[in-house]
Amino acid sequence: MTTPLYPIILAGGSGTRLWPLSRQNFPKQFLKLNGELSLIQQTMKRAMGLPGHQTIIVSNDAHYFICQDQLQDFNVQTTYLLEPCARNTAPAIACAAHYLANTVGKDAVMLVLPSDHWIADDDTWLAAMLEGGQFASENKAIVTFGIKPDSPKTGYGYIEAGHTLSKDIKHVLSFREKPDAQTAAQFVSNGNYFWNSGMFICRAGVYLEELEQFEAEIYQFSQKALTLAQHHHDFLRLDLDCFSQCKEESIDYAIMEKTDKAVVIPISIQWSDLGCWTAVADANKQDEQGNTLIGNVIAQDSHNCLINSEDLLVTTVGIQDQIIVATSDAVLVADKRYSQQVKDLVHSLRKDHPHLTQDHQRVPRPWGYYEVLAEGASFKVKRLMVKPGAKLSLQTHQHRAEHWVIVGGEAEVVNGNHTFILSKNQSTYIPKNTLHRLSNPHKEPLYVIEVQSGSYLGEDDIKRFDDIYLRKEVELAE
C-alpha cells in the first residue's frame, strides 16, 4: 500500500537575487520564469501526483491572497498557515508538523517542498518521493534528497553521503555550507557529495521529537503560535507574539546538522533553486547564440546573454555574457559573473529607493490590483481593477481625499451616508475622514481612475471598518 504524503509547501522566500522582477511583495515563487506557470504553480502541479488528500502551504501573511489567486484552479484541499513575520524554515515546518500531528496524527508523513524550485523530470522526482515516503513511514528517519551534481557549483550547499542503508538510501555524514570553487571541485570528483535540494520527508512526530531535543524553544513557541492562531475559512493566522519568539533558524542548522536520523536519497534530475539570473538562463531554452530571450526582446550579434523584458522593447547589438532585466519602473544590467551580487545591490536600493524593492507598479490585492500612473508631492494617480464580485474594505483616510472616475464597468459606491451606482464616465469625490467603499457586483471587471490628494499619501493611511478578506487593519492600504 502506498504511503499517503502530506506536502508542506514553503512559500515565504524573498528571491532578492532576481530583482527587479522579484520584489518583497511579489517574490520569486509567484513569477513565471520558464513557462506558463509560476514556480509555486509548478510545485503544486508536481505535488498533485503524490498519494494524499491535503496540502499545507506556509506563507507570509501578506502573500496569502497571491497564493490563493494563483492556486485557485488546482482542485486540491489546501490549508494555509500564515506567518506574521519571517523566521526561516525550522519554525515554519514546526507549525506545519504541529498542525498535522493535531489533525491527522504524529505518524502522518510530511513532504517539505520549497515553492520556488525548478525541476525538469517530474517522473524521476515522483519515484524518489515515493521511495522516501515509504522509508520514512517505516523508520524514525528524516529523508532528504541530494541532487547528483553535473558541475562544481558554489551556489549550493552539499550533503556528504555515507554507507548505504537500503537500496538508494544512504546515511548522511555531514552537511556542508556553500563551498569555494576549489572545494566544490573536490566534492564533485569525490562522488559522495550531492547538492542539498531543501526537500525533506519524515513523520510529523519524528520532526517534532528532534526539534524538541535540539531547539526546544522553537518547538514550544511554534506550538503556542498554532494553538493561539486565528482560524478563518481555509487559513490559520499564527499568533504574532509567540511566533516572533521562535529563533530565526533553518532546518539545516536547527536539526539536520545535529540529528543522527538524517538519510539521503541521491537523485539524478535537472534541478535548480533558481537562485540567480544565470540559473534562470540555464532553466530556459537558448537560441543559436546561447541567448535566453524572454518577453519583448530583439538581440542582434549578441551572445550568451539573458534578456527579459515585461513590456518595453529591449534591443541589443554586439554584447555578450550580459544580464538585462527590464520592468516598467527599473532596469538591471549586469555581467553574468556578478549575478550573485544582485542581492547586495538590492540591500543598497532599500536605503535610497525602498519602493523599488517592495512593489511593482502593478500591485496585487485580494480584490484585484492597482497601478500607480503618476505621483508628486501632494497627489497620486492610480488605475484600479476590481474583480467581478469583489469589493474594497469599508474605510476612511485621515490625510487624503480621493476622486473616483469609472472608466470601465459599473461600480457600487458607499460615500459617507450614501450608497449609489456609478457607470462609465461618472465620478465621485470622497473628502478626508469620510467612510467609503468600492464594490463590483457584476460579472465583468471594474476599472477606476483614482486621484488622491493630501498632505500624506502613504499606503498605511487607512482605517478599516469592514473587510470581507479578513485583513488586519495595520497593513498596506488599498
CSV table of C-alpha atoms in Angstrom, one decimal:
chain,number,residue,atom,x,y,z
A,1,MET,CA,0.0,0.0,0.0
A,2,THR,CA,1.4,3.4,-1.0
A,3,THR,CA,2.0,5.7,1.9
A,4,PRO,CA,-0.1,8.9,1.8
A,5,LEU,CA,2.1,12.0,1.8
A,6,TYR,CA,1.2,15.5,3.1
A,7,PRO,CA,3.0,18.2,1.0
A,8,ILE,CA,4.2,21.1,3.1
A,9,ILE,CA,4.9,23.9,0.6
A,10,LEU,CA,7.1,26.7,2.0
A,11,ALA,CA,6.1,29.9,0.2
A,12,GLY,CA,7.9,32.5,2.3
A,13,GLY,CA,11.0,33.2,0.3
A,14,SER,CA,12.1,36.7,-1.0
A,15,GLY,CA,14.2,36.0,-4.0
A,16,THR,CA,16.3,39.2,-3.9
A,17,ARG,CA,18.8,38.0,-6.4
A,18,LEU,CA,16.1,38.0,-9.1
A,19,TRP,CA,15.4,41.8,-8.7
A,20,PRO,CA,13.9,43.7,-10.4
A,21,LEU,CA,11.3,41.0,-11.3
A,22,SER,CA,11.2,39.7,-7.8
A,23,ARG,CA,10.0,42.2,-5.2
A,24,GLN,CA,9.3,42.0,-1.5
A,25,ASN,CA,5.5,41.9,-2.0
A,26,PHE,CA,5.7,39.7,-5.2
A,27,PRO,CA,8.7,37.4,-4.7
A,28,LYS,CA,10.3,34.7,-6.9
A,29,GLN,CA,7.8,31.9,-6.2
A,30,PHE,CA,5.0,33.9,-7.9
A,31,LEU,CA,6.9,34.6,-11.1
A,32,LYS,CA,6.6,32.8,-14.4
A,33,LEU,CA,10.3,32.3,-15.1
A,34,ASN,CA,10.3,29.4,-17.5
A,35,GLY,CA,6.9,28.8,-18.9
A,36,GLU,CA,3.2,29.5,-18.4
A,37,LEU,CA,3.1,28.5,-14.8
A,38,SER,CA,4.6,30.3,-11.8
A,39,LEU,CA,7.1,28.4,-9.7
A,40,ILE,CA,4.5,27.8,-6.9
A,41,GLN,CA,2.0,26.6,-9.5
A,42,GLN,CA,4.6,24.2,-10.9
A,43,THR,CA,5.3,23.0,-7.3
A,44,MET,CA,1.6,22.4,-6.7
A,45,LYS,CA,1.1,20.6,-10.0
A,46,ARG,CA,4.0,18.3,-9.2
A,47,ALA,CA,2.6,17.6,-5.7
A,48,MET,CA,-0.7,16.6,-7.2
A,49,GLY,CA,0.9,13.4,-8.5
A,50,LEU,CA,1.5,12.2,-4.9
A,51,PRO,CA,-0.8,9.9,-3.0
A,52,GLY,CA,-2.5,12.2,-0.5
A,53,HIS,CA,-5.6,14.3,0.1
A,54,GLN,CA,-4.4,17.6,1.7
A,55,THR,CA,-1.7,20.2,1.1
A,56,ILE,CA,-0.4,22.7,3.6
A,57,ILE,CA,1.1,26.0,2.5
A,58,VAL,CA,3.1,28.0,4.9
A,59,SER,CA,3.2,31.6,3.6
A,60,ASN,CA,3.9,35.1,4.7
A,61,ASP,CA,0.6,36.7,5.8
A,62,ALA,CA,0.9,39.4,3.2
A,63,HIS,CA,1.2,36.9,0.4
A,64,TYR,CA,-1.9,34.8,1.2
A,65,PHE,CA,-4.1,36.3,-1.4
A,66,ILE,CA,-1.5,36.0,-4.1
A,67,CYS,CA,-1.1,32.3,-3.2
A,68,GLN,CA,-4.8,31.8,-3.2
A,69,ASP,CA,-5.2,33.6,-6.6
A,70,GLN,CA,-2.5,31.6,-8.3
A,71,LEU,CA,-3.6,28.2,-6.9
A,72,GLN,CA,-7.4,28.6,-7.1
A,73,ASP,CA,-7.7,26.4,-10.3
A,74,PHE,CA,-6.0,23.4,-8.6
A,75,ASN,CA,-8.6,21.1,-7.2
A,76,VAL,CA,-6.7,20.4,-4.0
A,77,GLN,CA,-7.7,20.6,-0.4
A,78,THR,CA,-5.4,23.3,0.9
A,79,THR,CA,-4.8,24.7,4.4
A,80,TYR,CA,-2.7,27.9,4.7
A,81,LEU,CA,-0.6,28.6,7.8
A,82,LEU,CA,0.2,32.4,7.7
A,83,GLU,CA,3.4,33.6,9.2
A,84,PRO,CA,3.1,37.1,10.8
A,85,CYS,CA,6.9,37.5,10.4
A,86,ALA,CA,9.8,35.7,8.8
A,87,ARG,CA,11.5,33.1,11.0
A,88,ASN,CA,13.2,30.8,8.4
A,89,THR,CA,12.3,27.2,7.7
A,90,ALA,CA,12.7,25.4,11.0
A,91,PRO,CA,9.8,27.3,12.7
A,92,ALA,CA,7.7,27.2,9.5
A,93,ILE,CA,8.0,23.5,9.3
A,94,ALA,CA,7.4,23.1,13.0
A,95,CYS,CA,4.0,24.8,12.8
A,96,ALA,CA,3.0,22.5,9.9
A,97,ALA,CA,4.2,19.5,11.8
A,98,HIS,CA,2.2,20.5,14.9
A,99,TYR,CA,-0.8,21.0,12.7
A,100,LEU,CA,-0.5,17.6,11.1
A,101,ALA,CA,0.1,15.9,14.5
A,102,ASN,CA,-3.1,17.5,15.8
A,103,THR,CA,-5.3,16.9,12.8
A,104,VAL,CA,-4.0,13.7,11.3
A,105,GLY,CA,-1.7,12.1,13.8
A,106,LYS,CA,2.0,12.1,14.7
A,107,ASP,CA,2.6,9.3,12.1
A,108,ALA,CA,1.4,11.5,9.2
A,109,VAL,CA,4.3,11.6,6.7
A,110,MET,CA,5.0,15.1,5.5
A,111,LEU,CA,6.9,16.1,2.4
A,112,VAL,CA,8.6,19.5,2.8
A,113,LEU,CA,8.9,21.3,-0.6
A,114,PRO,CA,10.3,24.8,-1.4
A,115,SER,CA,7.8,26.7,-3.6
A,116,ASP,CA,10.4,28.3,-5.8
A,117,HIS,CA,12.5,25.5,-7.3
A,118,TRP,CA,12.6,24.2,-10.9
A,119,ILE,CA,12.5,20.5,-11.7
A,120,ALA,CA,12.6,19.2,-15.3
A,121,ASP,CA,11.9,15.5,-14.7
A,122,ASP,CA,8.7,15.1,-12.7
A,123,ASP,CA,8.6,11.3,-13.1
A,124,THR,CA,12.0,10.7,-11.6
A,125,TRP,CA,11.2,13.2,-8.9
A,126,LEU,CA,7.9,11.4,-8.1
A,127,ALA,CA,9.6,8.0,-7.9
A,128,ALA,CA,12.2,9.4,-5.4
A,129,MET,CA,9.5,11.0,-3.3
A,130,LEU,CA,7.5,7.7,-3.1
A,131,GLU,CA,10.6,5.8,-2.1
A,132,GLY,CA,11.4,8.4,0.6
A,133,GLY,CA,7.9,8.4,1.9
A,134,GLN,CA,7.8,4.6,2.3
A,135,PHE,CA,11.2,4.7,4.1
A,136,ALA,CA,10.0,7.5,6.4
A,137,SER,CA,6.8,5.7,7.3
A,138,GLU,CA,8.7,2.6,8.4
A,139,ASN,CA,11.7,4.2,10.1
A,140,LYS,CA,12.4,7.0,12.5
A,141,ALA,CA,14.3,9.0,9.9
A,142,ILE,CA,14.4,12.4,8.2
A,143,VAL,CA,14.9,11.7,4.5
A,144,THR,CA,16.5,14.4,2.4
A,145,PHE,CA,17.2,14.4,-1.3
A,146,GLY,CA,20.6,15.1,-2.8
A,147,ILE,CA,20.9,16.2,-6.4
A,148,LYS,CA,23.8,14.5,-8.3
A,149,PRO,CA,26.0,17.4,-9.3
A,150,ASP,CA,26.8,17.9,-13.0
A,151,SER,CA,29.4,20.6,-12.2
A,152,PRO,CA,31.2,22.2,-9.2
A,153,LYS,CA,28.5,24.8,-8.3
A,154,THR,CA,29.4,27.2,-5.5
A,155,GLY,CA,25.9,28.5,-5.0
A,156,TYR,CA,24.5,25.3,-3.3
A,157,GLY,CA,25.1,23.6,-0.1
A,158,TYR,CA,26.3,20.0,-0.3
A,159,ILE,CA,25.3,16.7,1.5
A,160,GLU,CA,28.1,14.2,2.2
A,161,ALA,CA,26.7,10.6,1.9
A,162,GLY,CA,28.0,7.6,3.9
A,163,HIS,CA,27.1,3.9,3.9
A,164,THR,CA,24.1,2.5,2.1
A,165,LEU,CA,21.1,1.7,4.3
A,166,SER,CA,18.6,0.4,1.8
A,167,LYS,CA,18.6,0.4,-1.9
A,168,ASP,CA,19.3,4.1,-2.9
A,169,ILE,CA,19.1,5.4,0.7
A,170,LYS,CA,22.3,6.4,2.3
A,171,HIS,CA,23.3,7.6,5.8
A,172,VAL,CA,24.2,11.3,6.0
A,173,LEU,CA,27.7,12.0,7.2
A,174,SER,CA,27.6,15.8,7.0
A,175,PHE,CA,26.0,18.9,5.6
A,176,ARG,CA,28.4,21.4,4.0
A,177,GLU,CA,28.0,25.1,3.5
A,178,LYS,CA,28.3,26.7,0.0
A,179,PRO,CA,31.9,25.9,-0.9
A,180,ASP,CA,34.5,27.9,-2.8
A,181,ALA,CA,35.4,26.8,-6.3
A,182,GLN,CA,38.3,24.5,-5.3
A,183,THR,CA,36.3,22.8,-2.6
A,184,ALA,CA,33.3,22.3,-4.9
A,185,ALA,CA,35.5,20.7,-7.5
A,186,GLN,CA,36.8,18.3,-4.8
A,187,PHE,CA,33.3,17.4,-3.7
A,188,VAL,CA,32.2,16.6,-7.3
A,189,SER,CA,35.3,14.4,-8.0
A,190,ASN,CA,34.8,12.6,-4.7
A,191,GLY,CA,31.4,11.2,-5.9
A,192,ASN,CA,29.8,11.1,-2.4
A,193,TYR,CA,28.7,14.7,-2.3
A,194,PHE,CA,25.3,15.9,-3.6
A,195,TRP,CA,23.6,19.3,-3.9
A,196,ASN,CA,21.3,20.0,-0.9
A,197,SER,CA,17.8,20.2,-2.6
A,198,GLY,CA,16.0,21.6,0.5
A,199,MET,CA,13.3,18.8,0.2
A,200,PHE,CA,12.6,16.6,3.2
A,201,ILE,CA,10.3,13.7,4.2
A,202,CYS,CA,9.6,12.5,7.7
A,203,ARG,CA,6.8,11.7,10.1
A,204,ALA,CA,5.4,14.8,11.8
A,205,GLY,CA,6.2,13.2,15.2
A,206,VAL,CA,9.8,12.5,14.3
A,207,TYR,CA,10.4,16.1,13.2
A,208,LEU,CA,8.9,17.4,16.5
A,209,GLU,CA,10.9,15.0,18.6
A,210,GLU,CA,14.1,16.1,17.0
A,211,LEU,CA,13.1,19.7,17.2
A,212,GLU,CA,12.3,19.4,20.9
A,213,GLN,CA,15.6,17.8,21.6
A,214,PHE,CA,17.8,20.3,19.7
A,215,GLU,CA,15.7,23.5,19.7
A,216,ALA,CA,13.2,23.3,22.5
A,217,GLU,CA,12.2,27.0,22.3
A,218,ILE,CA,11.3,26.7,18.6
A,219,TYR,CA,9.2,23.6,19.5
A,220,GLN,CA,7.4,25.4,22.3
A,221,PHE,CA,6.8,28.8,20.7
A,222,SER,CA,5.7,27.3,17.4
A,223,GLN,CA,3.2,25.0,19.2
A,224,LYS,CA,1.8,28.1,21.1
A,225,ALA,CA,1.7,30.1,17.9
A,226,LEU,CA,-0.5,27.4,16.3
A,227,THR,CA,-2.7,26.9,19.4
A,228,LEU,CA,-3.4,30.7,19.6
A,229,ALA,CA,-3.8,31.1,15.8
A,230,GLN,CA,-6.8,32.8,14.4
A,231,HIS,CA,-8.9,30.4,12.3
A,232,HIS,CA,-10.7,31.7,9.2
A,233,HIS,CA,-12.1,29.7,6.3
A,234,ASP,CA,-9.0,27.9,4.8
A,235,PHE,CA,-6.2,29.6,6.8
A,236,LEU,CA,-4.8,29.9,10.2
A,237,ARG,CA,-3.1,33.2,11.1
A,238,LEU,CA,-0.3,32.2,13.5
A,239,ASP,CA,0.0,34.2,16.7
A,240,LEU,CA,2.4,37.1,16.3
A,241,ASP,CA,3.7,37.2,19.9
A,242,CYS,CA,4.5,33.5,20.1
A,243,PHE,CA,5.8,33.1,16.5
A,244,SER,CA,8.1,36.1,16.8
A,245,GLN,CA,9.8,34.5,19.8
A,246,CYS,CA,10.9,31.5,17.6
A,247,LYS,CA,14.6,31.6,16.8
A,248,GLU,CA,15.2,32.5,13.2
A,249,GLU,CA,16.8,29.2,12.1
A,250,SER,CA,16.8,27.0,9.1
A,251,ILE,CA,16.0,23.3,9.3
A,252,ASP,CA,19.6,22.5,8.4
A,253,TYR,CA,21.0,24.4,11.4
A,254,ALA,CA,18.3,23.5,13.8
A,255,ILE,CA,18.0,19.8,13.1
A,256,MET,CA,19.8,18.3,10.1
A,257,GLU,CA,23.4,19.1,11.2
A,258,LYS,CA,22.7,17.7,14.7
A,259,THR,CA,20.4,14.6,14.2
A,260,ASP,CA,21.6,11.0,13.8
A,261,LYS,CA,18.3,10.3,11.9
A,262,ALA,CA,19.3,12.0,8.6
A,263,VAL,CA,19.4,9.9,5.4
A,264,VAL,CA,19.7,11.0,1.8
A,265,ILE,CA,18.4,9.7,-1.5
A,266,PRO,CA,20.6,10.8,-4.4
A,267,ILE,CA,18.6,11.6,-7.5
A,268,SER,CA,19.7,12.5,-11.0
A,269,ILE,CA,17.4,15.2,-12.3
A,270,GLN,CA,17.6,18.6,-13.8
A,271,TRP,CA,17.0,20.8,-10.8
A,272,SER,CA,17.7,24.4,-9.8
A,273,ASP,CA,16.7,26.6,-6.9
A,274,LEU,CA,16.8,29.5,-9.5
A,275,GLY,CA,18.8,31.5,-7.0
A,276,CYS,CA,20.2,34.0,-9.6
A,277,TRP,CA,19.7,35.2,-13.1
A,278,THR,CA,22.3,32.8,-14.6
A,279,ALA,CA,20.3,29.9,-13.1
A,280,VAL,CA,17.2,31.2,-14.8
A,281,ALA,CA,19.0,31.3,-18.1
A,282,ASP,CA,20.1,27.7,-17.6
A,283,ALA,CA,16.5,26.6,-16.9
A,284,ASN,CA,15.3,28.1,-20.2
A,285,LYS,CA,15.9,27.4,-23.9
A,286,GLN,CA,18.8,29.2,-25.6
A,287,ASP,CA,18.9,30.4,-29.2
A,288,GLU,CA,21.8,29.6,-31.6
A,289,GLN,CA,23.9,32.3,-30.0
A,290,GLY,CA,23.4,31.0,-26.5
A,291,ASN,CA,21.0,33.7,-25.5
A,292,THR,CA,17.9,33.3,-23.3
A,293,LEU,CA,15.4,35.8,-24.6
A,294,ILE,CA,12.1,36.3,-22.6
A,295,GLY,CA,9.4,38.8,-23.5
A,296,ASN,CA,9.7,41.8,-25.8
A,297,VAL,CA,13.3,41.4,-26.9
A,298,ILE,CA,15.4,41.6,-30.1
A,299,ALA,CA,19.1,40.6,-29.9
A,300,GLN,CA,21.5,41.2,-32.8
A,301,ASP,CA,25.1,39.9,-32.8
A,302,SER,CA,24.7,39.2,-29.1
A,303,HIS,CA,25.9,36.0,-27.4
A,304,ASN,CA,25.4,34.1,-24.1
A,305,CYS,CA,23.0,36.8,-22.7
A,306,LEU,CA,19.9,36.6,-20.6
A,307,ILE,CA,17.4,39.4,-21.6
A,308,ASN,CA,14.0,39.6,-20.0
A,309,SER,CA,11.5,42.5,-20.6
A,310,GLU,CA,7.9,42.6,-19.5
A,311,ASP,CA,6.7,45.5,-21.7
A,312,LEU,CA,9.4,47.7,-23.1
A,313,LEU,CA,11.1,46.6,-26.3
A,314,VAL,CA,14.7,45.8,-25.4
A,315,THR,CA,17.2,45.6,-28.3
A,316,THR,CA,20.9,44.7,-28.1
A,317,VAL,CA,23.7,44.8,-30.6
A,318,GLY,CA,27.2,43.2,-30.1
A,319,ILE,CA,27.1,42.3,-26.4
A,320,GLN,CA,27.9,39.1,-24.7
A,321,ASP,CA,27.7,37.5,-21.2
A,322,GLN,CA,25.2,40.1,-20.0
A,323,ILE,CA,22.1,40.1,-17.9
A,324,ILE,CA,19.4,42.6,-18.8
A,325,VAL,CA,16.1,42.6,-17.0
A,326,ALA,CA,13.6,45.4,-17.7
A,327,THR,CA,10.3,46.1,-15.8
A,328,SER,CA,8.1,49.2,-16.1
A,329,ASP,CA,10.0,51.0,-13.3
A,330,ALA,CA,13.5,49.6,-13.2
A,331,VAL,CA,16.2,48.1,-15.5
A,332,LEU,CA,19.0,45.8,-14.3
A,333,VAL,CA,22.2,45.5,-16.4
A,334,ALA,CA,24.9,43.1,-15.1
A,335,ASP,CA,27.8,41.0,-16.2
A,336,LYS,CA,26.8,37.3,-15.7
A,337,ARG,CA,29.8,36.8,-13.5
A,338,TYR,CA,28.2,39.1,-10.9
A,339,SER,CA,24.7,37.6,-10.9
A,340,GLN,CA,25.1,36.6,-7.2
A,341,GLN,CA,25.8,40.2,-6.3
A,342,VAL,CA,22.4,41.4,-7.3
A,343,LYS,CA,21.4,40.7,-3.7
A,344,ASP,CA,23.9,43.3,-2.5
A,345,LEU,CA,22.5,45.8,-4.9
A,346,VAL,CA,19.0,45.3,-3.5
A,347,HIS,CA,20.3,46.0,0.0
A,348,SER,CA,21.6,49.3,-1.2
A,349,LEU,CA,18.4,50.2,-3.0
A,350,ARG,CA,16.4,49.6,0.2
A,351,LYS,CA,18.1,52.7,1.7
A,352,ASP,CA,17.6,55.1,-1.2
A,353,HIS,CA,14.7,53.7,-3.3
A,354,PRO,CA,12.8,51.3,-1.0
A,355,HIS,CA,9.6,51.4,-3.1
A,356,LEU,CA,11.6,49.7,-6.0
A,357,THR,CA,12.4,46.7,-3.8
A,358,GLN,CA,8.9,46.4,-2.3
A,359,ASP,CA,6.3,46.6,-5.1
A,360,HIS,CA,5.9,46.6,-8.9
A,361,GLN,CA,3.9,49.4,-10.4
A,362,ARG,CA,1.1,46.9,-10.6
A,363,VAL,CA,0.3,45.9,-7.0
A,364,PRO,CA,-1.9,42.8,-6.5
A,365,ARG,CA,-4.7,43.0,-4.0
A,366,PRO,CA,-7.3,40.3,-3.0
A,367,TRP,CA,-9.9,42.4,-4.8
A,368,GLY,CA,-7.8,42.9,-8.0
A,369,TYR,CA,-4.9,45.2,-8.4
A,370,TYR,CA,-3.8,48.9,-8.7
A,371,GLU,CA,-1.2,50.6,-10.8
A,372,VAL,CA,0.4,53.9,-9.9
A,373,LEU,CA,0.2,56.1,-13.1
A,374,ALA,CA,1.7,59.3,-11.7
A,375,GLU,CA,2.6,60.9,-8.4
A,376,GLY,CA,4.0,64.1,-6.9
A,377,ALA,CA,4.4,65.8,-3.5
A,378,SER,CA,0.7,66.1,-2.9
A,379,PHE,CA,-1.0,63.9,-5.4
A,380,LYS,CA,-1.1,60.3,-6.7
A,381,VAL,CA,-3.0,58.8,-9.6
A,382,LYS,CA,-3.9,55.1,-9.7
A,383,ARG,CA,-5.7,52.8,-12.0
A,384,LEU,CA,-7.7,50.2,-10.1
A,385,MET,CA,-9.1,46.9,-11.4
A,386,VAL,CA,-11.8,45.3,-9.2
A,387,LYS,CA,-12.5,41.7,-10.0
A,388,PRO,CA,-16.1,40.5,-10.5
A,389,GLY,CA,-17.9,40.1,-7.2
A,390,ALA,CA,-15.1,41.8,-5.3
A,391,LYS,CA,-15.1,44.8,-3.0
A,392,LEU,CA,-12.6,47.0,-1.2
A,393,SER,CA,-12.8,47.4,2.5
A,394,LEU,CA,-15.2,49.9,4.2
A,395,GLN,CA,-12.6,52.5,5.2
A,396,THR,CA,-11.5,56.1,5.9
A,397,HIS,CA,-8.3,58.0,5.2
A,398,GLN,CA,-7.1,60.7,7.7
A,399,HIS,CA,-4.7,62.6,5.4
A,400,ARG,CA,-6.1,62.4,1.9
A,401,ALA,CA,-9.1,62.9,-0.2
A,402,GLU,CA,-10.0,60.8,-3.3
A,403,HIS,CA,-11.7,61.2,-6.6
A,404,TRP,CA,-13.0,58.1,-8.4
A,405,VAL,CA,-13.7,58.1,-12.1
A,406,ILE,CA,-15.3,55.0,-13.6
A,407,VAL,CA,-13.6,54.1,-16.9
A,408,GLY,CA,-14.9,50.6,-17.4
A,409,GLY,CA,-17.7,48.5,-15.9
A,410,GLU,CA,-20.2,49.7,-13.3
A,411,ALA,CA,-19.5,50.3,-9.6
A,412,GLU,CA,-21.5,50.2,-6.4
A,413,VAL,CA,-20.2,53.1,-4.2
A,414,VAL,CA,-20.5,53.9,-0.5
A,415,ASN,CA,-19.6,57.5,0.1
A,416,GLY,CA,-20.5,58.8,3.6
A,417,ASN,CA,-24.2,58.1,4.2
A,418,HIS,CA,-25.0,57.5,0.6
A,419,THR,CA,-24.9,54.3,-1.5
A,420,PHE,CA,-25.2,54.6,-5.2
A,421,ILE,CA,-24.3,53.2,-8.7
A,422,LEU,CA,-21.6,54.8,-10.9
A,423,SER,CA,-21.4,53.9,-14.6
A,424,LYS,CA,-18.6,54.6,-17.1
A,425,ASN,CA,-17.6,58.3,-17.3
A,426,GLN,CA,-19.2,59.1,-14.0
A,427,SER,CA,-17.3,60.1,-10.9
A,428,THR,CA,-17.5,60.9,-7.2
A,429,TYR,CA,-15.4,62.9,-4.7
A,430,ILE,CA,-14.5,61.5,-1.2
A,431,PRO,CA,-13.4,64.0,1.4
A,432,LYS,CA,-10.9,63.1,4.1
A,433,ASN,CA,-12.2,61.1,7.0
A,434,THR,CA,-15.3,60.0,5.0
A,435,LEU,CA,-16.4,56.4,5.2
A,436,HIS,CA,-16.3,54.9,1.7
A,437,ARG,CA,-16.2,51.6,-0.2
A,438,LEU,CA,-15.9,50.5,-3.8
A,439,SER,CA,-17.6,47.3,-5.0
A,440,ASN,CA,-18.1,45.4,-8.3
A,441,PRO,CA,-21.3,43.4,-8.1
A,442,HIS,CA,-21.2,42.5,-11.8
A,443,LYS,CA,-19.6,39.7,-13.9
A,444,GLU,CA,-17.1,41.9,-15.7
A,445,PRO,CA,-14.0,43.7,-14.3
A,446,LEU,CA,-14.4,47.2,-13.0
A,447,TYR,CA,-11.8,49.8,-13.9
A,448,VAL,CA,-11.4,53.1,-11.9
A,449,ILE,CA,-9.0,56.0,-12.1
A,450,GLU,CA,-8.3,57.2,-8.5
A,451,VAL,CA,-6.8,60.6,-7.9
A,452,GLN,CA,-5.5,61.1,-4.4
A,453,SER,CA,-4.6,64.5,-2.9
A,454,GLY,CA,-3.4,65.5,0.5
A,455,SER,CA,-0.5,66.1,2.8
A,456,TYR,CA,0.4,62.4,3.2
A,457,LEU,CA,-0.3,59.7,0.6
A,458,GLY,CA,1.4,56.7,2.3
A,459,GLU,CA,-0.2,53.3,1.9
A,460,ASP,CA,-0.6,53.0,5.7
A,461,ASP,CA,-3.1,55.8,5.9
A,462,ILE,CA,-6.2,53.6,6.3
A,463,LYS,CA,-8.7,52.6,8.9
A,464,ARG,CA,-10.8,49.6,8.1
A,465,PHE,CA,-14.3,49.1,9.5
A,466,ASP,CA,-15.3,46.0,7.5
A,467,ASP,CA,-13.3,43.8,5.2
A,468,ILE,CA,-14.5,40.6,3.5
A,469,TYR,CA,-10.9,39.4,3.2
A,470,LEU,CA,-10.3,39.5,7.0
A,471,ARG,CA,-7.2,41.5,6.6
A,472,LYS,CA,-5.6,43.1,9.6
A,473,GLU,CA,-6.1,46.8,10.0
A,474,VAL,CA,-2.4,47.7,10.2
A,475,GLU,CA,-1.1,46.7,6.8
A,476,LEU,CA,-0.8,48.0,3.3
A,477,ALA,CA,-3.8,50.1,2.2
A,478,GLU,CA,-5.9,49.7,-0.9
